[in-house]
mmCIF file of C-alpha atoms in Angstrom:
data_model
loop_
_atom_site.group_PDB
_atom_site.id
_atom_site.type_symbol
_atom_site.label_atom_id
_atom_site.label_comp_id
_atom_site.label_asym_id
_atom_site.label_seq_id
_atom_site.Cartn_x
_atom_site.Cartn_y
_atom_site.Cartn_z
ATOM 1 C CA UNK A 1 40.330 52.416 11.143
ATOM 2 C CA UNK A 2 42.178 50.111 13.576
ATOM 3 C CA UNK A 3 45.410 49.360 11.602
ATOM 4 C CA UNK A 4 46.697 47.000 14.298
ATOM 5 C CA UNK A 5 43.596 44.840 14.021
ATOM 6 C CA UNK A 6 43.763 44.987 10.191
ATOM 7 C CA UNK A 7 47.438 43.876 10.233
ATOM 8 C CA UNK A 8 46.608 40.994 12.586
ATOM 9 C CA UNK A 9 43.745 39.867 10.338
ATOM 10 C CA UNK A 10 45.994 39.915 7.247
ATOM 11 C CA UNK A 11 48.710 38.038 9.142
ATOM 12 C CA UNK A 12 46.219 35.382 10.318
ATOM 13 C CA UNK A 13 44.912 34.959 6.760
ATOM 14 C CA UNK A 14 48.480 34.540 5.459
ATOM 15 C CA UNK A 15 49.238 31.948 8.153
ATOM 16 C CA UNK A 16 46.108 29.953 7.288
ATOM 17 C CA UNK A 17 47.045 30.019 3.589
ATOM 18 C CA UNK A 18 50.625 29.021 4.405
ATOM 19 C CA UNK A 19 49.479 26.145 6.590
ATOM 20 C CA UNK A 20 47.095 24.976 3.855
ATOM 21 C CA UNK A 21 49.958 25.072 1.363
ATOM 22 C CA UNK A 22 52.186 23.031 3.671
ATOM 23 C CA UNK A 23 49.393 20.536 4.305
ATOM 24 C CA UNK A 24 48.788 20.080 0.571
ATOM 25 C CA UNK A 25 52.516 19.670 -0.016
ATOM 26 C CA UNK A 26 52.802 16.982 2.661
ATOM 27 C CA UNK A 27 49.712 15.188 1.334
ATOM 28 C CA UNK A 28 51.331 15.097 -2.097
ATOM 29 C CA UNK A 29 54.522 13.629 -0.580
ATOM 30 C CA UNK A 30 52.559 10.947 1.275
ATOM 31 C CA UNK A 31 50.592 10.178 -1.896
ATOM 32 C CA UNK A 32 53.845 9.557 -3.785
ATOM 33 C CA UNK A 33 54.962 7.249 -0.999
ATOM 34 C CA UNK A 34 51.594 5.459 -0.818
ATOM 35 C CA UNK A 35 51.450 4.790 -4.573
ATOM 36 C CA UNK A 36 55.063 3.592 -4.484
ATOM 37 C CA UNK A 37 54.245 1.153 -1.687
ATOM 38 C CA UNK A 38 51.128 0.014 -3.559
ATOM 39 C CA UNK A 39 53.182 -0.795 -6.677
ATOM 40 C CA UNK A 40 55.727 -2.642 -4.524
ATOM 41 C CA UNK A 41 53.023 -4.652 -2.747
ATOM 42 C CA UNK A 42 51.247 -5.647 -5.973
ATOM 43 C CA UNK A 43 54.452 -6.743 -7.725
ATOM 44 C CA UNK A 44 55.695 -8.609 -4.639
ATOM 45 C CA UNK A 45 52.348 -10.363 -4.164
ATOM 46 C CA UNK A 46 52.004 -11.438 -7.806
ATOM 47 C CA UNK A 47 55.567 -12.727 -8.053
ATOM 48 C CA UNK A 48 55.581 -14.183 -4.540
ATOM 49 C CA UNK A 49 52.539 -16.321 -5.274
ATOM 50 C CA UNK A 50 53.913 -17.775 -8.504
ATOM 51 C CA UNK A 51 56.400 -20.634 -8.158
ATOM 52 C CA UNK A 52 57.614 -20.141 -11.726
ATOM 53 C CA UNK A 53 58.273 -16.408 -11.296
ATOM 54 C CA UNK A 54 59.843 -16.913 -7.872
ATOM 55 C CA UNK A 55 62.264 -19.483 -9.237
ATOM 56 C CA UNK A 56 63.050 -17.394 -12.330
ATOM 57 C CA UNK A 57 63.921 -14.387 -10.162
ATOM 58 C CA UNK A 58 65.353 -15.835 -6.946
ATOM 59 C CA UNK A 59 66.496 -19.262 -8.134
ATOM 60 C CA UNK A 60 68.823 -18.088 -10.896
ATOM 61 C CA UNK A 61 71.621 -15.571 -11.380
ATOM 62 C CA UNK A 62 68.888 -12.973 -12.032
ATOM 63 C CA UNK A 63 68.542 -12.649 -8.259
ATOM 64 C CA UNK A 64 71.714 -10.530 -8.128
ATOM 65 C CA UNK A 65 70.289 -8.057 -10.635
ATOM 66 C CA UNK A 66 67.010 -7.917 -8.712
ATOM 67 C CA UNK A 67 68.926 -7.473 -5.450
ATOM 68 C CA UNK A 68 71.014 -4.516 -6.585
ATOM 69 C CA UNK A 69 68.634 -2.865 -9.082
ATOM 70 C CA UNK A 70 66.769 -0.761 -6.443
ATOM 71 C CA UNK A 71 70.056 0.595 -5.068
ATOM 72 C CA UNK A 72 71.317 1.464 -8.563
ATOM 73 C CA UNK A 73 68.040 3.228 -9.405
ATOM 74 C CA UNK A 74 68.091 5.250 -6.149
ATOM 75 C CA UNK A 75 71.677 6.383 -6.768
ATOM 76 C CA UNK A 76 70.858 7.312 -10.377
ATOM 77 C CA UNK A 77 67.725 9.227 -9.356
ATOM 78 C CA UNK A 78 69.595 11.156 -6.681
ATOM 79 C CA UNK A 79 72.379 12.051 -9.127
ATOM 80 C CA UNK A 80 70.096 13.091 -12.007
ATOM 81 C CA UNK A 81 67.076 14.558 -10.190
ATOM 82 C CA UNK A 82 68.096 18.158 -10.999
ATOM 83 C CA UNK A 83 68.202 17.486 -14.751
ATOM 84 C CA UNK A 84 65.140 15.238 -15.000
ATOM 85 C CA UNK A 85 61.682 16.589 -15.642
ATOM 86 C CA UNK A 86 59.109 16.034 -12.908
ATOM 87 C CA UNK A 87 57.262 13.416 -14.973
ATOM 88 C CA UNK A 88 60.525 11.565 -15.732
ATOM 89 C CA UNK A 89 61.490 11.622 -12.047
ATOM 90 C CA UNK A 90 58.093 10.165 -11.151
ATOM 91 C CA UNK A 91 58.539 7.421 -13.730
ATOM 92 C CA UNK A 92 61.939 6.492 -12.257
ATOM 93 C CA UNK A 93 60.350 6.404 -8.797
ATOM 94 C CA UNK A 94 57.608 4.022 -9.983
ATOM 95 C CA UNK A 95 60.250 1.806 -11.655
ATOM 96 C CA UNK A 96 62.178 1.780 -8.377
ATOM 97 C CA UNK A 97 59.024 0.760 -6.484
ATOM 98 C CA UNK A 98 58.396 -2.093 -8.947
ATOM 99 C CA UNK A 99 62.007 -3.289 -8.641
ATOM 100 C CA UNK A 100 61.610 -3.298 -4.854
ATOM 101 C CA UNK A 101 58.520 -5.460 -5.329
ATOM 102 C CA UNK A 102 60.591 -7.977 -7.275
ATOM 103 C CA UNK A 103 63.309 -7.884 -4.623
ATOM 104 C CA UNK A 104 60.847 -8.393 -1.749
ATOM 105 C CA UNK A 105 58.686 -11.033 -3.430
ATOM 106 C CA UNK A 106 60.501 -13.763 -1.499
ATOM 107 C CA UNK A 107 58.723 -12.767 1.738
ATOM 108 C CA UNK A 108 55.492 -14.391 0.534
ATOM 109 C CA UNK A 109 57.316 -17.702 0.216
ATOM 110 C CA UNK A 110 59.336 -17.286 3.432
ATOM 111 C CA UNK A 111 56.690 -15.926 5.846
ATOM 112 C CA UNK A 112 53.031 -16.611 6.580
ATOM 113 C CA UNK A 113 50.453 -14.181 5.270
ATOM 114 C CA UNK A 114 49.212 -13.454 8.808
ATOM 115 C CA UNK A 115 52.670 -12.454 10.051
ATOM 116 C CA UNK A 116 53.252 -10.264 6.975
ATOM 117 C CA UNK A 117 49.966 -8.461 7.665
ATOM 118 C CA UNK A 118 50.798 -8.139 11.383
ATOM 119 C CA UNK A 119 54.244 -6.694 10.727
ATOM 120 C CA UNK A 120 52.837 -4.320 8.108
ATOM 121 C CA UNK A 121 50.278 -3.014 10.619
ATOM 122 C CA UNK A 122 52.917 -2.549 13.342
ATOM 123 C CA UNK A 123 55.310 -0.856 10.901
ATOM 124 C CA UNK A 124 52.509 1.453 9.716
ATOM 125 C CA UNK A 125 51.689 2.427 13.315
ATOM 126 C CA UNK A 126 55.325 3.130 14.193
ATOM 127 C CA UNK A 127 55.875 5.049 10.963
ATOM 128 C CA UNK A 128 52.697 7.097 11.376
ATOM 129 C CA UNK A 129 53.485 8.076 14.961
ATOM 130 C CA UNK A 130 57.067 9.121 14.231
ATOM 131 C CA UNK A 131 56.148 10.968 11.049
ATOM 132 C CA UNK A 132 53.522 12.926 13.013
ATOM 133 C CA UNK A 133 56.162 13.693 15.630
ATOM 134 C CA UNK A 134 58.571 14.942 12.971
ATOM 135 C CA UNK A 135 55.829 17.134 11.495
ATOM 136 C CA UNK A 136 54.684 18.711 14.758
ATOM 137 C CA UNK A 137 57.808 18.929 16.937
ATOM 138 C CA UNK A 138 59.512 22.294 17.441
ATOM 139 C CA UNK A 139 62.813 20.553 18.218
ATOM 140 C CA UNK A 140 65.496 20.666 15.525
ATOM 141 C CA UNK A 141 66.251 17.050 14.589
ATOM 142 C CA UNK A 142 69.264 17.807 12.390
ATOM 143 C CA UNK A 143 71.853 16.505 14.877
ATOM 144 C CA UNK A 144 69.772 13.375 15.466
ATOM 145 C CA UNK A 145 69.567 12.785 11.716
ATOM 146 C CA UNK A 146 73.350 13.029 11.321
ATOM 147 C CA UNK A 147 73.846 10.532 14.155
ATOM 148 C CA UNK A 148 71.273 8.128 12.665
ATOM 149 C CA UNK A 149 72.905 8.277 9.231
ATOM 150 C CA UNK A 150 76.155 7.187 10.864
ATOM 151 C CA UNK A 151 74.133 4.337 12.345
ATOM 152 C CA UNK A 152 72.971 3.331 8.845
ATOM 153 C CA UNK A 153 76.600 3.101 7.712
ATOM 154 C CA UNK A 154 77.325 0.935 10.739
ATOM 155 C CA UNK A 155 74.389 -1.325 9.868
ATOM 156 C CA UNK A 156 75.685 -1.791 6.321
ATOM 157 C CA UNK A 157 79.141 -2.741 7.590
ATOM 158 C CA UNK A 158 77.717 -5.191 10.156
ATOM 159 C CA UNK A 159 75.407 -6.729 7.560
ATOM 160 C CA UNK A 160 78.319 -7.334 5.185
ATOM 161 C CA UNK A 161 80.360 -8.891 8.001
ATOM 162 C CA UNK A 162 77.432 -11.121 8.973
ATOM 163 C CA UNK A 163 77.166 -12.469 5.427
ATOM 164 C CA UNK A 164 80.361 -14.369 6.227
ATOM 165 C CA UNK A 165 79.767 -14.992 9.937
ATOM 166 C CA UNK A 166 76.135 -16.094 9.531
ATOM 167 C CA UNK A 167 75.529 -15.292 13.206
ATOM 168 C CA UNK A 168 71.870 -15.415 14.285
ATOM 169 C CA UNK A 169 72.744 -13.302 17.342
ATOM 170 C CA UNK A 170 74.271 -10.556 15.213
ATOM 171 C CA UNK A 171 71.309 -10.769 12.831
ATOM 172 C CA UNK A 172 68.983 -10.147 15.790
ATOM 173 C CA UNK A 173 71.025 -7.126 16.936
ATOM 174 C CA UNK A 174 71.155 -5.704 13.389
ATOM 175 C CA UNK A 175 67.372 -6.016 12.970
ATOM 176 C CA UNK A 176 66.685 -4.411 16.352
ATOM 177 C CA UNK A 177 69.104 -1.548 15.688
ATOM 178 C CA UNK A 178 67.726 -1.048 12.164
ATOM 179 C CA UNK A 179 64.173 -0.642 13.471
ATOM 180 C CA UNK A 180 65.319 1.963 16.007
ATOM 181 C CA UNK A 181 67.405 3.836 13.424
ATOM 182 C CA UNK A 182 64.760 3.972 10.691
ATOM 183 C CA UNK A 183 62.011 4.881 13.149
ATOM 184 C CA UNK A 184 64.175 7.860 14.145
ATOM 185 C CA UNK A 185 64.915 8.692 10.508
ATOM 186 C CA UNK A 186 61.180 8.777 9.802
ATOM 187 C CA UNK A 187 60.815 11.763 12.151
ATOM 188 C CA UNK A 188 63.972 13.404 10.802
ATOM 189 C CA UNK A 189 62.994 12.976 7.141
ATOM 190 C CA UNK A 190 59.475 14.290 7.792
ATOM 191 C CA UNK A 191 60.863 17.429 9.403
ATOM 192 C CA UNK A 192 63.338 17.833 6.519
ATOM 193 C CA UNK A 193 60.471 17.684 3.998
ATOM 194 C CA UNK A 194 58.616 20.327 5.997
ATOM 195 C CA UNK A 195 61.702 22.568 6.045
ATOM 196 C CA UNK A 196 62.078 22.028 2.307
ATOM 197 C CA UNK A 197 58.599 23.472 1.808
ATOM 198 C CA UNK A 198 59.505 26.522 3.890
ATOM 199 C CA UNK A 199 62.610 27.168 1.790
ATOM 200 C CA UNK A 200 61.291 26.283 -1.678
ATOM 201 C CA UNK A 201 57.527 26.636 -1.458
ATOM 202 C CA UNK A 202 55.336 23.912 -2.900
ATOM 203 C CA UNK A 203 54.419 24.980 -6.413
ATOM 204 C CA UNK A 204 57.643 25.004 -8.453
ATOM 205 C CA UNK A 205 58.970 21.898 -10.198
ATOM 206 C CA UNK A 206 62.089 22.113 -8.033
ATOM 207 C CA UNK A 207 59.956 21.924 -4.878
ATOM 208 C CA UNK A 208 57.849 19.094 -6.306
ATOM 209 C CA UNK A 209 60.952 17.080 -7.211
ATOM 210 C CA UNK A 210 62.283 17.714 -3.713
ATOM 211 C CA UNK A 211 58.958 16.393 -2.400
ATOM 212 C CA UNK A 212 59.345 13.294 -4.556
ATOM 213 C CA UNK A 213 62.808 12.687 -3.101
ATOM 214 C CA UNK A 214 61.316 13.202 0.350
ATOM 215 C CA UNK A 215 58.698 10.555 -0.441
ATOM 216 C CA UNK A 216 61.526 8.240 -1.523
ATOM 217 C CA UNK A 217 63.260 8.765 1.846
ATOM 218 C CA UNK A 218 60.050 8.001 3.757
ATOM 219 C CA UNK A 219 59.410 4.970 1.541
ATOM 220 C CA UNK A 220 62.875 3.596 2.362
ATOM 221 C CA UNK A 221 62.319 4.282 6.079
ATOM 222 C CA UNK A 222 59.030 2.376 6.054
ATOM 223 C CA UNK A 223 60.332 -0.579 4.038
ATOM 224 C CA UNK A 224 63.281 -1.002 6.387
ATOM 225 C CA UNK A 225 61.068 -0.880 9.482
ATOM 226 C CA UNK A 226 58.744 -3.467 7.932
ATOM 227 C CA UNK A 227 61.465 -5.847 6.709
ATOM 228 C CA UNK A 228 63.387 -5.838 9.975
ATOM 229 C CA UNK A 229 60.198 -6.311 11.992
ATOM 230 C CA UNK A 230 59.439 -9.296 9.796
ATOM 231 C CA UNK A 231 62.917 -10.686 10.461
ATOM 232 C CA UNK A 232 62.375 -10.303 14.202
ATOM 233 C CA UNK A 233 58.778 -11.420 14.784
ATOM 234 C CA UNK A 234 57.631 -12.887 11.459
ATOM 235 C CA UNK A 235 56.442 -16.509 11.398
ATOM 236 C CA UNK A 236 58.345 -18.498 8.802
ATOM 237 C CA UNK A 237 56.586 -21.057 6.636
#
């Protein structure tokens, strides 16, 4: 018997199984993200096309709760993910997606439907390309991810400053930089999810919760690309 050939055959079979496991894990992550975006889109569309709901949410003090609720939920989910069950973590994720829909409902009143669709298509194309790059590249993107996260902090600081300055020029620069940063983070986060599978596998609850958090990261990347594209090239009503 040719043991070398037998070992190669076993190794090839293991690689195929491993690749199938990784593929299924990534599909599950993208499904979480897709369903989250679907919930956000439905809530935003329903609220955005109702004058009464729009006023109740964005025309009263409730707007501050709606504005900060997604951030509070993300922080809480990140802090408690290890103690939550998988089903509870999913529920929190869906609640977060719905709260983002409430927060983003204003875009249907502020921008034309055609420009929203155009920006969504462009954002989807950019996201898809960079996520594929992050999945397939052999290059370690860790250093790039650290640099981009520093860029996110810079964006937050500039955005706070511009609340008081109300500079259209700075707003343009912030939107342009945000698109570049979150496009880069899409590749970084995709690679991080892939590495998570290698270290944890894809079947345990710990790995599945890590996949859910990965989907949350990709969701945030996509939303930021979309929103800042809309700010740059969207047609206002």
